[in-house]
Coordinates of C-alpha atoms and ligand atoms in Angstrom, one line a residue:
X1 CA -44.4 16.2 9.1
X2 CA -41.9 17.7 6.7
X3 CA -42.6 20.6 3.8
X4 CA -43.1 18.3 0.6
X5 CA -45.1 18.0 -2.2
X6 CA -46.7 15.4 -0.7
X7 CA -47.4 17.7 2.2
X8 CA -48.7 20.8 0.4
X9 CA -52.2 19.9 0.9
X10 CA -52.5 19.6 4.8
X11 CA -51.1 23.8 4.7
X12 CA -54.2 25.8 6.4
X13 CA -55.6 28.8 4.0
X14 CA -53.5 31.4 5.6
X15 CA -50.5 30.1 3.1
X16 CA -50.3 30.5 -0.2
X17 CA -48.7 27.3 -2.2
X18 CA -47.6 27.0 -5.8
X19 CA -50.6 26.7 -8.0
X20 CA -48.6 26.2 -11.6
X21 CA -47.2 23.4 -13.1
X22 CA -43.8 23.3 -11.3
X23 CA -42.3 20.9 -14.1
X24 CA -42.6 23.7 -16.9
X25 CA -40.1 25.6 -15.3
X26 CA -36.8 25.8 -16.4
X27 CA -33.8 26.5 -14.1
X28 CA -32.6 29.2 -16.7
X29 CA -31.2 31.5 -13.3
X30 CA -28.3 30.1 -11.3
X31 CA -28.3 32.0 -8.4
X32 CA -25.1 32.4 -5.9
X33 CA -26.0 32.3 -2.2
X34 CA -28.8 30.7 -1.2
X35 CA -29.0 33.1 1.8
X36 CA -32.1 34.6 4.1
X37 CA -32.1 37.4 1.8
X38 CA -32.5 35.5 -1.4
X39 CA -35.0 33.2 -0.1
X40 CA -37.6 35.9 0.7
X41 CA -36.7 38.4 -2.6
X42 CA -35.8 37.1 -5.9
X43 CA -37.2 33.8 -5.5
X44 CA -40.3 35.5 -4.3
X45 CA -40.2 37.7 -7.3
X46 CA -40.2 34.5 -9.4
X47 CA -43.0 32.8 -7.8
X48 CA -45.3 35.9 -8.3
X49 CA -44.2 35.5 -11.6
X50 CA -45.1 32.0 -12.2
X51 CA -48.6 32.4 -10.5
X52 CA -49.6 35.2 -11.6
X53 CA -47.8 36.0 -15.5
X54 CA -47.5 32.3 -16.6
X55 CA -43.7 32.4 -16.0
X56 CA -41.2 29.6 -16.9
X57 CA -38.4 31.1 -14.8
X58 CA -36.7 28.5 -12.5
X59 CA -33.7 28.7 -10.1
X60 CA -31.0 26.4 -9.7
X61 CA -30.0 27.3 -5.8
X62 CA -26.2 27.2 -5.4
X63 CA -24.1 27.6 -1.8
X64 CA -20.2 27.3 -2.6
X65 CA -19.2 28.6 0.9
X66 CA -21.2 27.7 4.0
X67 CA -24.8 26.8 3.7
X68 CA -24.8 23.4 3.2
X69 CA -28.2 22.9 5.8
X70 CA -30.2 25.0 3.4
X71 CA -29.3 23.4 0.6
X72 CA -29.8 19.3 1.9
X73 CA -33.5 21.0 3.4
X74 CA -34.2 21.8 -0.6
X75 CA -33.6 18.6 -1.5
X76 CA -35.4 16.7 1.6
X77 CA -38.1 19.1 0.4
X78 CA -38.9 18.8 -3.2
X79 CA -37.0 22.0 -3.6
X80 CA -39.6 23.7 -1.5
X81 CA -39.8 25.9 1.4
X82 CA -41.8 28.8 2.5
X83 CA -41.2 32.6 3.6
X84 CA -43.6 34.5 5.8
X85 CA -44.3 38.1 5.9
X86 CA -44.1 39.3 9.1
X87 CA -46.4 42.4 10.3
X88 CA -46.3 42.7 14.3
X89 CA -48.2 39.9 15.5
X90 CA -49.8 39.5 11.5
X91 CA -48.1 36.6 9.7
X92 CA -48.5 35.6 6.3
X93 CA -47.4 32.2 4.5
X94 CA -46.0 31.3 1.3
X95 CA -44.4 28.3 -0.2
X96 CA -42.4 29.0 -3.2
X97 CA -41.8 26.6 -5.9
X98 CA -39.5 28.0 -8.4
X99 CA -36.6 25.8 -7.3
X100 CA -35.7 23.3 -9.3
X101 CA -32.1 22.3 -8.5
X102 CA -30.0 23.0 -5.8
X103 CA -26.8 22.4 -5.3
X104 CA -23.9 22.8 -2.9
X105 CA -20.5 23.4 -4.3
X106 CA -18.6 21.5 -1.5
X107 CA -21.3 18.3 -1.0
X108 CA -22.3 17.7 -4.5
X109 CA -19.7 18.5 -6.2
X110 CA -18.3 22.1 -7.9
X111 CA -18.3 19.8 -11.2
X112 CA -22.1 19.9 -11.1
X113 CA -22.5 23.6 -10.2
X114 CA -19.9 24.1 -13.2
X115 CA -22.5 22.0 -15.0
X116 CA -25.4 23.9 -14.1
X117 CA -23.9 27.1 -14.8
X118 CA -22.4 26.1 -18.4
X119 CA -25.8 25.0 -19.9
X120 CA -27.5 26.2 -22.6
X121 CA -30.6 27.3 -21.1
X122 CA -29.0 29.0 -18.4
X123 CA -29.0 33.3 -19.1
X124 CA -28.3 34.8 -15.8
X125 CA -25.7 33.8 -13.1
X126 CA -27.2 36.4 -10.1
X127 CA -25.6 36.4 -6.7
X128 CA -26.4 37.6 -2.9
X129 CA -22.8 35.9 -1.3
X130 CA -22.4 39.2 1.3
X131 CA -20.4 42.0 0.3
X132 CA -17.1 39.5 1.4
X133 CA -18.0 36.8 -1.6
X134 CA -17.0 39.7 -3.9
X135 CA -13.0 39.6 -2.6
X136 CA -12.7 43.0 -3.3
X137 CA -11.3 46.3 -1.6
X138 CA -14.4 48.4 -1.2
X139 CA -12.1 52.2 -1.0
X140 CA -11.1 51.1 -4.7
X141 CA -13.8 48.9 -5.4
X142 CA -10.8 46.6 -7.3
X143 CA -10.3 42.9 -6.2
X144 CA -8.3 42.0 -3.3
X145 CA -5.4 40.1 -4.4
X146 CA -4.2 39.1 -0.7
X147 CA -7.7 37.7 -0.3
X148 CA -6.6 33.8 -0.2
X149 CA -9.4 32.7 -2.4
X150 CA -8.2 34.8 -5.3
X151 CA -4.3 33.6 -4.5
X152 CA -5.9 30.5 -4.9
X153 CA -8.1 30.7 -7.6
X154 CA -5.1 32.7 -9.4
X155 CA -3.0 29.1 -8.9
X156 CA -5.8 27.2 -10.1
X157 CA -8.3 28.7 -12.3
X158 CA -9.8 25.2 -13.3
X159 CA -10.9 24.9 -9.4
X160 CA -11.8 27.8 -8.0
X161 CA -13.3 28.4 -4.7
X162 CA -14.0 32.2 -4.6
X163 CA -17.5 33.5 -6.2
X164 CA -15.7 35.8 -9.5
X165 CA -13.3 32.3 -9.7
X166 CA -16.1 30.2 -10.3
X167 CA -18.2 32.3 -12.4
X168 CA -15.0 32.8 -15.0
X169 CA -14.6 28.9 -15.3
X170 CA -18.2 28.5 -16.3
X171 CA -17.8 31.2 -18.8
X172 CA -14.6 29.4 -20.0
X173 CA -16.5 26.7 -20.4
X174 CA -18.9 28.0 -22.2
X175 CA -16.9 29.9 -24.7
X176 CA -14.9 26.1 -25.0
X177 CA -18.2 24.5 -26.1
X178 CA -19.1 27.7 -28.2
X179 CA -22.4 28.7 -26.2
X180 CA -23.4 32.1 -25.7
X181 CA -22.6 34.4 -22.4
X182 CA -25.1 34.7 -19.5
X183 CA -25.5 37.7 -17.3
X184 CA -24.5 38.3 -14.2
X185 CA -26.5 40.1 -11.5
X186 CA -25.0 40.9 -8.4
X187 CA -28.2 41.6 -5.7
X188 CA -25.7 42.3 -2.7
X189 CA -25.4 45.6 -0.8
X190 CA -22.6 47.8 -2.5
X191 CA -23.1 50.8 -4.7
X192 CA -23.0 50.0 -8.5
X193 CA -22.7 46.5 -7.2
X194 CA -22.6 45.3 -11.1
X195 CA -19.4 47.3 -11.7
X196 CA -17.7 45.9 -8.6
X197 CA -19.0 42.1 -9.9
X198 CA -17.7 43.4 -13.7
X199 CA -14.5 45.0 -11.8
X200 CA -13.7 41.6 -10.2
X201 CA -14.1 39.3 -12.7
X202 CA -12.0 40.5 -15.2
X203 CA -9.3 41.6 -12.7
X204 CA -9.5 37.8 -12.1
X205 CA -9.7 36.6 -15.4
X206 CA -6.8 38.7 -16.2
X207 CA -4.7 37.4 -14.3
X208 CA -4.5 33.7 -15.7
X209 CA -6.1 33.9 -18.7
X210 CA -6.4 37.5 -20.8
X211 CA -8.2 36.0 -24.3
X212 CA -11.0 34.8 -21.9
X213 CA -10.9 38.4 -20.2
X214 CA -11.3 40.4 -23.3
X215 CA -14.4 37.9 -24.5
X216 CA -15.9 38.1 -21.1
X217 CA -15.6 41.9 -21.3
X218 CA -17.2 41.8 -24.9
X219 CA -20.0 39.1 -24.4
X220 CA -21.0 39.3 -20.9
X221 CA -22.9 42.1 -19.2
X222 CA -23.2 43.2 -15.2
X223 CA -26.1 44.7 -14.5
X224 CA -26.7 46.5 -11.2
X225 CA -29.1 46.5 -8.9
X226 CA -30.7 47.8 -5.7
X227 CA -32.3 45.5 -3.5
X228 CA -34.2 45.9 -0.7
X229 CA -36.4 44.0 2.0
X230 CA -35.7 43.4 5.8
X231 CA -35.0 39.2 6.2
X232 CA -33.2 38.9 9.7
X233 CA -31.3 36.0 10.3
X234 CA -33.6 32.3 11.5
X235 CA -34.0 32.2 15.1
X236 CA -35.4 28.7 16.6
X237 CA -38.3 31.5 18.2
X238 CA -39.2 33.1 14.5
X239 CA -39.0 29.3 13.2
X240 CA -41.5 27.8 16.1
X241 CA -44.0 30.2 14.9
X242 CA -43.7 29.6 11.3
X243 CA -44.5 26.3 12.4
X244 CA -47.7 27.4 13.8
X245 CA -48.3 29.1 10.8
X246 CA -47.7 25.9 8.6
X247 CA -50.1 24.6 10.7
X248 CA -47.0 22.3 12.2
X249 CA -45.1 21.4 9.0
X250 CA -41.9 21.8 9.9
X251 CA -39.7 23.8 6.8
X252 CA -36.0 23.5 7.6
X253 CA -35.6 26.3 4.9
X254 CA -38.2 28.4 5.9
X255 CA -37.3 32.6 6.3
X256 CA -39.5 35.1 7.3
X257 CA -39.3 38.5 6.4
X258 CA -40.9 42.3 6.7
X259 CA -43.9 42.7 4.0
X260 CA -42.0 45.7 2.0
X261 CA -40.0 44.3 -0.9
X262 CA -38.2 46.7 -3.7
X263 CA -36.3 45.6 -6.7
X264 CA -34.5 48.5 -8.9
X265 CA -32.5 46.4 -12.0
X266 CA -30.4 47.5 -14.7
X267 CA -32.0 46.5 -17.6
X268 CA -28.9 45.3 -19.1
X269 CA -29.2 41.1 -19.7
X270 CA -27.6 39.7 -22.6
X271 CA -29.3 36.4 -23.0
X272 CA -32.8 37.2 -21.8
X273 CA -35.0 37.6 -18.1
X274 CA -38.1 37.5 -16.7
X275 CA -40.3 40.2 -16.8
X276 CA -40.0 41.2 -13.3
X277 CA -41.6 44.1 -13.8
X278 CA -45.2 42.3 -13.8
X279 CA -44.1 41.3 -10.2
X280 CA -43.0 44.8 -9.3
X281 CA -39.3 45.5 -9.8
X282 CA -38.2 48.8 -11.5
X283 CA -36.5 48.2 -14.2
X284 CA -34.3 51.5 -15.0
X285 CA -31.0 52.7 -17.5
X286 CA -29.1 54.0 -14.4
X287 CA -29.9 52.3 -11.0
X288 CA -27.0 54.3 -9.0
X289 CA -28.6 56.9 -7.7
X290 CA -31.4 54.5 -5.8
X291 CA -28.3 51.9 -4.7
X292 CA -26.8 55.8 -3.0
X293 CA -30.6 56.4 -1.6
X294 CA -30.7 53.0 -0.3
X295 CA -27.5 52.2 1.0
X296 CA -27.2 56.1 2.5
X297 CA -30.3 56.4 4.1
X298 CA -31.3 52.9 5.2
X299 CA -28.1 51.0 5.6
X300 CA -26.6 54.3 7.0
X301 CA -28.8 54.6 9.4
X302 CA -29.0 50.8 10.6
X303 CA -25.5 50.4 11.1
X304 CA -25.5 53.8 13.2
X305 CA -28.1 52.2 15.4
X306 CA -26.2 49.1 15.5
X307 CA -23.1 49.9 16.4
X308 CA -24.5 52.6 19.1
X309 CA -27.3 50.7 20.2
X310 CA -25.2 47.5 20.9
X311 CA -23.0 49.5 22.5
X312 CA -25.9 50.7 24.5
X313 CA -26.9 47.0 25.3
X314 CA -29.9 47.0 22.4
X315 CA -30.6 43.7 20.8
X316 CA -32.5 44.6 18.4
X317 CA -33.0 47.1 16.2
X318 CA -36.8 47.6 16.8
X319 CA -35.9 48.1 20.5
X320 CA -33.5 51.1 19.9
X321 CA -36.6 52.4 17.9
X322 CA -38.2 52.5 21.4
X323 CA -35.8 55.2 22.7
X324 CA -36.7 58.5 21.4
X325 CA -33.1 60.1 20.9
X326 CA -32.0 56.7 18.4
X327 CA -35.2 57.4 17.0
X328 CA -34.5 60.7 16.3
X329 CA -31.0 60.5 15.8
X330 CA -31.8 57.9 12.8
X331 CA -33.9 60.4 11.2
X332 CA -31.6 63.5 11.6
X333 CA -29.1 61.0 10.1
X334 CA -31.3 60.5 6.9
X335 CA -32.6 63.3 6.7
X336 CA -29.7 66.3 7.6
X337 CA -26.7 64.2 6.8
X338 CA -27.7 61.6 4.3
X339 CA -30.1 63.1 1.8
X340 CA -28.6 66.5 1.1
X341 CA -25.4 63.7 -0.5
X342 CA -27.9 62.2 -3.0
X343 CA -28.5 62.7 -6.0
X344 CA -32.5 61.7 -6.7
X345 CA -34.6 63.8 -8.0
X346 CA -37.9 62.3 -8.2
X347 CA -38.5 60.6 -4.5
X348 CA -39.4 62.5 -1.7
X349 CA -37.0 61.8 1.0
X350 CA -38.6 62.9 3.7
X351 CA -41.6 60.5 3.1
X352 CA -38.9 57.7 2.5
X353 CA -36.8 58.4 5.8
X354 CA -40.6 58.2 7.4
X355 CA -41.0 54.8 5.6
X356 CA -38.0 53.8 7.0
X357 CA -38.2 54.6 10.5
X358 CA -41.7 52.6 10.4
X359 CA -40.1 49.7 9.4
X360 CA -37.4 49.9 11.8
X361 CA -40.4 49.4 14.4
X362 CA -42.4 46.5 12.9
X363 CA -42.4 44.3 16.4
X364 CA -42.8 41.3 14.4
X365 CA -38.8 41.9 12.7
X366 CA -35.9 40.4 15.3
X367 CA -33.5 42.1 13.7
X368 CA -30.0 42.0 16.0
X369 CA -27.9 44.8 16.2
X370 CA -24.8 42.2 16.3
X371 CA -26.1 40.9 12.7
X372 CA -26.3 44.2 11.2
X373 CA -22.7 45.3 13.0
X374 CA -21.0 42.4 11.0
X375 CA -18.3 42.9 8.4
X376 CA -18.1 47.0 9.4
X377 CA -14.6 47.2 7.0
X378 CA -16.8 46.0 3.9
X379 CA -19.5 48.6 4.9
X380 CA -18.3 51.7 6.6
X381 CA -17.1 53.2 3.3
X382 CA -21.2 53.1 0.8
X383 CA -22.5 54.0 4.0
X384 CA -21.1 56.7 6.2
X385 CA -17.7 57.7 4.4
X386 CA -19.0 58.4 0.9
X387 CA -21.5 60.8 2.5
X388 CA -18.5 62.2 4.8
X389 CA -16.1 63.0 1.9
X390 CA -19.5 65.0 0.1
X391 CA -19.6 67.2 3.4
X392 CA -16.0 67.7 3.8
X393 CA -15.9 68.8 -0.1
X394 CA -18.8 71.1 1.0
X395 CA -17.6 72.5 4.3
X396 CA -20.8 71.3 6.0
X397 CA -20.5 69.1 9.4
X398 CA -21.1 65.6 10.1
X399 CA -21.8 65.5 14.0
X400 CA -23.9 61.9 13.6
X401 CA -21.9 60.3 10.6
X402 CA -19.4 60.5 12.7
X403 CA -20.6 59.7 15.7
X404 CA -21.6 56.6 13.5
X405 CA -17.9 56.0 12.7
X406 CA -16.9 56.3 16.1
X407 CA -19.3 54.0 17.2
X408 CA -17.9 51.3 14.9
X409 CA -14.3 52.0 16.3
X410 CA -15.7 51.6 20.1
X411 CA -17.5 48.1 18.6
X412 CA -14.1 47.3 17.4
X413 CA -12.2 47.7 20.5
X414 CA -14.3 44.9 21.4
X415 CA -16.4 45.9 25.0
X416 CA -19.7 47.6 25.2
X417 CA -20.7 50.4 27.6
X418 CA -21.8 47.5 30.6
X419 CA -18.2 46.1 30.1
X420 CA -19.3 42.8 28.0
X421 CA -16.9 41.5 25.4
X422 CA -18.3 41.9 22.0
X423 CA -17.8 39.0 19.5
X424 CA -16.7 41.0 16.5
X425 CA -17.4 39.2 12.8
X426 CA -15.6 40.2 10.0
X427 CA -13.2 39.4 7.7
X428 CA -10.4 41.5 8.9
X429 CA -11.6 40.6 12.6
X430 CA -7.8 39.9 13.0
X431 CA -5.9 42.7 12.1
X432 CA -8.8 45.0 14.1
X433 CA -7.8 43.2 17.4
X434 CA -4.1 43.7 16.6
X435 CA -4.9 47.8 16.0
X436 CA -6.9 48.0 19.1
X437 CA -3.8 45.7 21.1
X438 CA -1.3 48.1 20.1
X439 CA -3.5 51.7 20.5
X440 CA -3.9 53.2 23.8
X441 CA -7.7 54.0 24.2
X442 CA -8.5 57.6 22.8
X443 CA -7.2 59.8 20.3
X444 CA -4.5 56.9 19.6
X445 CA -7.2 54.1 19.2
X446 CA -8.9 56.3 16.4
X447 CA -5.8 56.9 14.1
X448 CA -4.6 53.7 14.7
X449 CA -8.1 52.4 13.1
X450 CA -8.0 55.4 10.5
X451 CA -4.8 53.7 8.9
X452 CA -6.9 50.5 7.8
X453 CA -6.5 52.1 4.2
X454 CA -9.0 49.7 2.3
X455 CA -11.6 51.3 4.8
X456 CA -10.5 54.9 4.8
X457 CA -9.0 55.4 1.6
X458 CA -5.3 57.6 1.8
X459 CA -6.7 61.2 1.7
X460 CA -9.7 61.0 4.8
X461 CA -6.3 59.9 7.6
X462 CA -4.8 63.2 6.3
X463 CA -7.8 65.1 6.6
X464 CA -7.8 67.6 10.0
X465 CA -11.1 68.2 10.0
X466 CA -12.3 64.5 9.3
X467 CA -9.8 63.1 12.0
X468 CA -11.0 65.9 14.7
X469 CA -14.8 65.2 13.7
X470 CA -14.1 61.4 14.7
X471 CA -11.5 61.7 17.8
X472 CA -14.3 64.3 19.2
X473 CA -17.3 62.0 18.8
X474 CA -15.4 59.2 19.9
X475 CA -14.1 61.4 23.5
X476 CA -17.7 61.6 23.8
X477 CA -18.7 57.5 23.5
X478 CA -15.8 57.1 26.0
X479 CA -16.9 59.4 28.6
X480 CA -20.3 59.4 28.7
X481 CA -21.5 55.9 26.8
X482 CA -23.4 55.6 23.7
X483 CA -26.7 56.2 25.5
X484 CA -26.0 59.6 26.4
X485 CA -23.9 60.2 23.5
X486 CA -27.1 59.7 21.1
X487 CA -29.0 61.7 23.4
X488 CA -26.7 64.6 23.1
X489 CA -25.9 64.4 19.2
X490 CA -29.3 63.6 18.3
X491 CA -30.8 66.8 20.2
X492 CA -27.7 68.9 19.0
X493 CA -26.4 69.7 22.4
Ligands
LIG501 P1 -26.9 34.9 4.9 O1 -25.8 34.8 5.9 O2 -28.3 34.3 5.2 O3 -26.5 34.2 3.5 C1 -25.2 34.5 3.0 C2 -25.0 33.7 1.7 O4 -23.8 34.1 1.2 C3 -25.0 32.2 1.9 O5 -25.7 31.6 0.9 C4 -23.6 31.8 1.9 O6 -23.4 30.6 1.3 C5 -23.0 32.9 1.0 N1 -21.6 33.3 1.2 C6 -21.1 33.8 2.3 N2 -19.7 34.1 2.1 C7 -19.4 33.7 0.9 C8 -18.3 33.7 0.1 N3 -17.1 34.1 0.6 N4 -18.3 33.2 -1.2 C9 -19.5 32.7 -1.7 N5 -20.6 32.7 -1.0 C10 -20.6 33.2 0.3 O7 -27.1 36.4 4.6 P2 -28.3 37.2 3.8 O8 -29.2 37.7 4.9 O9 -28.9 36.3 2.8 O10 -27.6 38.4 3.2 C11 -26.7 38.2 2.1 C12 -26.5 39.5 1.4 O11 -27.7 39.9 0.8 C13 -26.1 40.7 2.4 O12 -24.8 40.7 2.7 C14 -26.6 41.9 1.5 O13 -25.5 42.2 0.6 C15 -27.7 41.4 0.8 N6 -29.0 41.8 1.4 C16 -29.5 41.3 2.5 C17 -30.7 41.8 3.1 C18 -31.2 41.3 4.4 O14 -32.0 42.0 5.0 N7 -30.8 40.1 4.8 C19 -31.4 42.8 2.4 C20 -30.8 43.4 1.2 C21 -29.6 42.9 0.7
LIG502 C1 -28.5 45.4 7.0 C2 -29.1 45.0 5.6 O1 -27.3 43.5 7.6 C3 -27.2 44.7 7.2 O2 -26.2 45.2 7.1 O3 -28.3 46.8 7.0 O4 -29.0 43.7 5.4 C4 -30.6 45.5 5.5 O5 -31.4 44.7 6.3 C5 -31.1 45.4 4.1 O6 -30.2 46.0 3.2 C6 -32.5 45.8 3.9 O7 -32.8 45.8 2.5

C-alpha cells in the first residue's frame, strides 16, 4: 500500500498524521528544492504550525533541476509523505501535510512554476537548491558569469533555467500585472546566505533588464537564515525501516532525519510569514553571527572528518566518531580553532561543540563521508578559510584547519590512503582532475590547487605562512596517511 489520504488511517500510533483541515491551507510559500533537507525542516516547521497554532501556511514544492522522483511521489501521494526522527535504534513518524502543490520545472512545465510563483497569495519564494543553485563565486560571494546557466539565462531571461533566473521572471511578472513583491529566503548553507541570494539576483537582473533591477532592489527583501538539522541522503536500508515504521506503507518521499532541528531567520519579509516562532525558530535583526557559529563549528568540523576520515576508509561519519583521535581532533577543531574566530556572545561554545560531537554519534544517522565531501570548492572558503584568514591576521596557528584543507586537496587528487579511486562530485570536478594531471604529488600538487582563485581568494596563494601551514600538513597525509596524521595533529605531536 501506498502513503495517501486514503491510507492515513491504517498508520500505527507511533506516527503522527495531519490532524487540520488540509484544504484551508494556502500555498502562500513557493519553496526551491524540494531536497532531504527541506523535507524534514521547513516543512516540518509548517506542519507544527498547522497542528498546533491553527496555521494556514502551505507549500507549493518546486524541483527545477533534478528531482523529478520526489516530485511525481507528491503527486501519487496526495502531496503527502512522512519524515522520521531518528534516535539510535528510537524512530519516530510523521506525515506532513502542508503541501499542497508541487511541481517540477522540467515535467510540468516552468510556465506553471512561473504561475505559481507570480500569484497573489504567494509572499515568500524560499530556497534549499545546494550552495551550486546559487551560480555564484563563494571568494567574492558575486555571481558567476561563466556558470552556463547564467550565460543562458543572460540570452534568455523569459526562460530561464538557473534558480536567481527564474526567480527574476516571476518578479517581472509580477511587477507586469502590478502585484506586490514576495520575499525570498535562501535556507542553504553559506554565510549571510540572503545577501549572496540579494547579490545574485540583481547581478542577474542587471544584466538584461536594469528598471526591473532597481524595483527588485526597492520592493523585494532577502532575509538570511541559519539552518540547521542532520537529514542524510535516502538509503534503500533507512527507507526499509521507515517502512516498518509506517507499519508497511511504502512513502516514496519519505526522509528521515536526527531529532535536533534549529531555525535562526531574519525577520525581514515584505509580504507577510508564518509565525515560526510558535514552532520554535529564532527570529532575530542580525542572524550572521549564528550562520559563522554554525557553518565554523559544525560544517567545519564535518568536512574535516570527511575529507580525513574517507581518506582513512570511514563511511560514515558516526564511525569516525568511534576513533578517539577524529573525536578529539573535531573538538580541538571547534573549540581551539573555530570558536576563538566567532563573534557570539551569548552561547556557550563549549556546551555547543559538546552538542555537536553527540550528534555526530547518534547510530541511528548514516551520514557518508562521500556526501558531506561533495562540492569542497563551494565550501572550503565559510568553513575552514574564513577562520584561516582570522588566525593569519592574528599570528595564531591553524595545525587542524589546515590539516582540514589538506585533506580536501589529497580527496581531490582522487585516491584514498588503501589506494581506491575516489569519485569526486563537484561542480568544478573537471578542472580539479586537470590541476592534479598536471601537478607532481607534493609541494607542487598544493600550489597548483591554491591557484583555484574562486576558492582561495588572490592574497591566501601569496601568503608564506598559509602556503607552508598547508604543504606541511599535506607532507604529513602523504607520508603517513590520514589515520596517523589525525592521530598526530589531534594529540599535538
Ligand atoms: P538534496 O540533494 O536532497 O536536494 C538538493 C535540492 O537542490 C534538490 O531539490 C534539487 O532539485 C535542488 N538543486 C540541485 N542543484 C540545483 C540547481 N543547480 N538549481 C536548482 N536546484 C538545484 O540535498 P539536501 O540534503 O536537501 O541539501 C540541500 C541543501 O540544504 C544543502 O546543500 C545545504 O545548503 C542545505 N542544508 C542541508 C542539510 C542536510 O543535513 N541535508 C542541513 C542544513 C542545510
Ligand atoms: C553537511 C551539512 O553535507 C554537508 O556538507 O555538512 O549538510 C550538515 O549536515 C548540515 O548543515 C547540518 O545542519
Amino acid at each position: 500500500m501506498q502513503l495517501s489520504t486514503q491510507t492515513l488511517s491504517h498508520l500505527t500510533g507511533r506516527v503522527t498524521t495531519p490532524t487540520y483541515d488540509r484544504t484551508r491551507l494556502t500555498p502562500r510559500i513557493v519553496h526551491l528544492g524540494f531536497g532531504a533537507f527541506h523535507r524534514a525542516h521547513q516543512a516540518v516547521f509548517a506542519d507544527i504550525l498547522a497542528t498546533d497554532h491553527g496555521s494556514d501556511w502551505g507549500y507549493c514544492e518546486v524541483n527545477l533541476i533534478g528531482g523529478e522522483q520526489q516530485i511525481a511521489a507528491l503527486q501519487q501521494q496526495d502531496l503527502l509523505y512522512s519524515v522520521c526522527e531518528m534516535n539510535g535504534d528510537h524512530w519516530n513518524g510523521r506525515v506532513v501535510g502542508v503541501v499542497r502543490e508541487a511541481l517540477h520545472g522540467a515535467v510540468d512545465g516552468l510556465d506553471r512554476v512561473l504561475e505559481a510563483m507570480a500569484r497573489p497569495d504567494t509572499a515568500i519564494v524560499s530556497l534549499t537548491v545546494t550552495e551550486k543553485g546559487y551560480c555564484y563565486l563563494p571568494s567574492s560571494s558575486s555571481i558567476d558569469t561563466d556558470n552556463p546557466l547564467i550565460r543562458h539565462d543572460i540570452d534568455h531571461p523569459r526562460q530561464p533555467k538557473s534558480a536567481p533566473g527564474v526567480i527574476i521572471e516571476a518578479l517581472r511578472q509580477r511587477r507586469e500585472k502590478g502585484l506586490p513583491a514576495f520575499s525570498v529566503m535562501s535556507c542553504d548553507n553559506m554565510p549571510e546566505n540572503g545577501h549572496v541570494t540579494r547579490n545574485v539576483v540583481l547581478a542577474l537582473a542587471r544584466e538584461t533588464d536594469g528598471a526591473l533591477a532597481d524595483w527588485i532592489e526597492r520592493h523585494v527583501t532577502f532575509p538570511s537564515t541559519m539552518v540547521d538539522r542532520i537529514v542524510p541522503a535516502m538509503t534503500p536500508a533507512t527507507m526499509e525501516k521507515i517502512t516498518g515504521v509506517l507499519g508497511g506503507i511504502q512513502d516514496a518521499a519519505a526522509i528521515a532525519c536526527e531529532p535536533f532541528r534549529q531555525w535562526v531567520i531574519e525577520d525581514n519579509f515584505v509580504a507577510g510569514r508564518p509565525e515560526w516562532e510558535k514552532a520554535g525558530a529564532e527570529l532575530v535583526a542580525d542572524v550572521l553571527p549564528y550562520e559563522e557559529m554554525k557553518l565554523r563549528m559544525l560544517n567545519g568540523s564535518h568536512s574535516f572528518l570527511a575529507y580525513l576520515g574517507y581518506l582513512a576508509g570511514y563511511q560514515y561519519i558516526n564511525e569516525c566518531m568511534g576513533d578517539d583521535n577524529y573525536a578529539l581532533a573535531a573538538r580541538r577543531l571547534m573549540l581551539d580553532e573555530q570558536a576563538p574566530t566567532l563573534r557570539t556572545r551569548d552561547v556557550d561554545l563549549t556546551a555547543y561543540a559538546e552538542s555537536l560531537l553527540a550528534r555526530y554519534r547518534n547510530t541511528g544517522l548514516k551520514h557518508r563521508t562521500w556526501q558531506i565531501a561533495m562540492d569542497g570548492t563551494l565550501k572550503l572558503p565559510q568553513r575552514m578559510l574564513d577562520s584561516i584568514r582570522a588566525h593569519l591576521r592574528q599570528g595564531k596557528p591553524f595545525p587542524l584547519l589546515a590539516l582540514g584543507v589538506a585533506g580536501w586537496m589529497r580527496y581531490v587528487g582522487g585516491v584514498d590512503d588503501q589506494g581506491q579511486a575516489i569519485d569526486i562530485s563537484d561542480p568544478q570536478k573537471d578542472k580539479l582532475a586537470a590541476l592534479v594531471q598536471r601537478s607532481a604529488d607534493g609541494d607542487e600538487r598544493v600550489k597548483t590547487l591554491l591557484t583555484l582563485s574562486s576558492v582561495f581568494g588572490a592574497e591566501l596563494p601569496n601568503n608564506a605562512v598559509f602556503v607552508k601551514a598547508i604543504c606541511d600538513a599535506y607532507a604529513l597525509l602523504r607520508a603517513q596517511g590520514a589515520k596517523q596524521a589525525v592521530n598526530r595533529v589531534a594529540n599535538g605531536r
